[in-house]
């Protein structure tokens, strides 16, 4: 599976688990760890544009491991 397929896969997963904040954060973190930097940035943009960023409060949307202060 190529990287763009992983990106699309995680977009689908995040849409499906968006009802549960904790599960959304967990899947988002897994996606950020797997994806390369360009795909991770694309995922961040997608998360922001789809209104999911406000649900992912424990993790920074712009960094792989930094926490939001």
mmCIF file of C-alpha atoms in Angstrom:
data_model
loop_
_atom_site.group_PDB
_atom_site.id
_atom_site.type_symbol
_atom_site.label_atom_id
_atom_site.label_comp_id
_atom_site.label_asym_id
_atom_site.label_seq_id
_atom_site.Cartn_x
_atom_site.Cartn_y
_atom_site.Cartn_z
ATOM 1 C CA UNK A 1 0.000 0.000 0.000
ATOM 2 C CA UNK A 2 1.522 3.348 -0.968
ATOM 3 C CA UNK A 3 1.657 6.361 1.354
ATOM 4 C CA UNK A 4 -1.253 8.191 -0.268
ATOM 5 C CA UNK A 5 -3.347 5.100 0.371
ATOM 6 C CA UNK A 6 -2.372 5.251 4.031
ATOM 7 C CA UNK A 7 -3.337 8.913 4.112
ATOM 8 C CA UNK A 8 -6.745 8.177 2.603
ATOM 9 C CA UNK A 9 -7.161 5.190 4.914
ATOM 10 C CA UNK A 10 -6.557 7.322 7.994
ATOM 11 C CA UNK A 11 -8.875 10.054 6.748
ATOM 12 C CA UNK A 12 -11.610 7.437 6.515
ATOM 13 C CA UNK A 13 -10.790 6.052 9.958
ATOM 14 C CA UNK A 14 -10.805 9.514 11.544
ATOM 15 C CA UNK A 15 -14.182 10.306 9.997
ATOM 16 C CA UNK A 16 -15.618 7.051 11.337
ATOM 17 C CA UNK A 17 -14.306 7.483 14.896
ATOM 18 C CA UNK A 18 -14.958 11.219 15.180
ATOM 19 C CA UNK A 19 -17.911 10.524 17.491
ATOM 20 C CA UNK A 20 -15.475 9.493 20.267
ATOM 21 C CA UNK A 21 -12.832 12.073 21.220
ATOM 22 C CA UNK A 22 -10.509 9.575 22.910
ATOM 23 C CA UNK A 23 -10.617 7.145 19.990
ATOM 24 C CA UNK A 24 -10.145 10.015 17.529
ATOM 25 C CA UNK A 25 -7.031 11.165 19.386
ATOM 26 C CA UNK A 26 -5.679 7.611 19.472
ATOM 27 C CA UNK A 27 -6.157 7.063 15.740
ATOM 28 C CA UNK A 28 -4.797 10.509 14.920
ATOM 29 C CA UNK A 29 -1.649 9.789 16.918
ATOM 30 C CA UNK A 30 -1.184 6.447 15.139
ATOM 31 C CA UNK A 31 -1.587 8.123 11.756
ATOM 32 C CA UNK A 32 0.956 10.817 12.595
ATOM 33 C CA UNK A 33 3.482 8.177 13.664
ATOM 34 C CA UNK A 34 3.046 6.166 10.470
ATOM 35 C CA UNK A 35 2.877 8.904 7.853
ATOM 36 C CA UNK A 36 5.891 10.708 6.451
ATOM 37 C CA UNK A 37 6.132 14.480 7.019
ATOM 38 C CA UNK A 38 4.403 15.616 3.783
ATOM 39 C CA UNK A 39 1.477 13.233 4.315
ATOM 40 C CA UNK A 40 1.296 14.135 8.010
ATOM 41 C CA UNK A 41 1.011 17.830 7.050
ATOM 42 C CA UNK A 42 -1.711 16.947 4.538
ATOM 43 C CA UNK A 43 -3.540 15.062 7.285
ATOM 44 C CA UNK A 44 -3.228 18.082 9.605
ATOM 45 C CA UNK A 45 -4.734 20.345 6.955
ATOM 46 C CA UNK A 46 -7.527 17.883 6.327
ATOM 47 C CA UNK A 47 -8.275 17.558 10.072
ATOM 48 C CA UNK A 48 -8.467 21.347 10.399
ATOM 49 C CA UNK A 49 -10.655 21.801 7.317
ATOM 50 C CA UNK A 50 -13.068 19.097 8.467
ATOM 51 C CA UNK A 51 -13.585 20.557 11.932
ATOM 52 C CA UNK A 52 -11.918 17.703 13.770
ATOM 53 C CA UNK A 53 -9.070 19.776 15.198
ATOM 54 C CA UNK A 54 -11.218 21.029 18.082
ATOM 55 C CA UNK A 55 -11.867 17.408 19.108
ATOM 56 C CA UNK A 56 -8.170 16.528 19.136
ATOM 57 C CA UNK A 57 -7.306 18.589 22.178
ATOM 58 C CA UNK A 58 -4.523 16.507 23.691
ATOM 59 C CA UNK A 59 -2.321 16.442 20.614
ATOM 60 C CA UNK A 60 -0.867 19.232 18.549
ATOM 61 C CA UNK A 61 -2.165 19.341 15.012
ATOM 62 C CA UNK A 62 1.144 20.754 13.770
ATOM 63 C CA UNK A 63 3.647 18.388 15.363
ATOM 64 C CA UNK A 64 4.071 14.645 15.684
ATOM 65 C CA UNK A 65 4.669 14.520 19.419
ATOM 66 C CA UNK A 66 4.334 17.986 20.943
ATOM 67 C CA UNK A 67 1.487 18.673 23.292
ATOM 68 C CA UNK A 68 -0.651 21.795 23.114
ATOM 69 C CA UNK A 69 -0.059 24.166 26.033
#
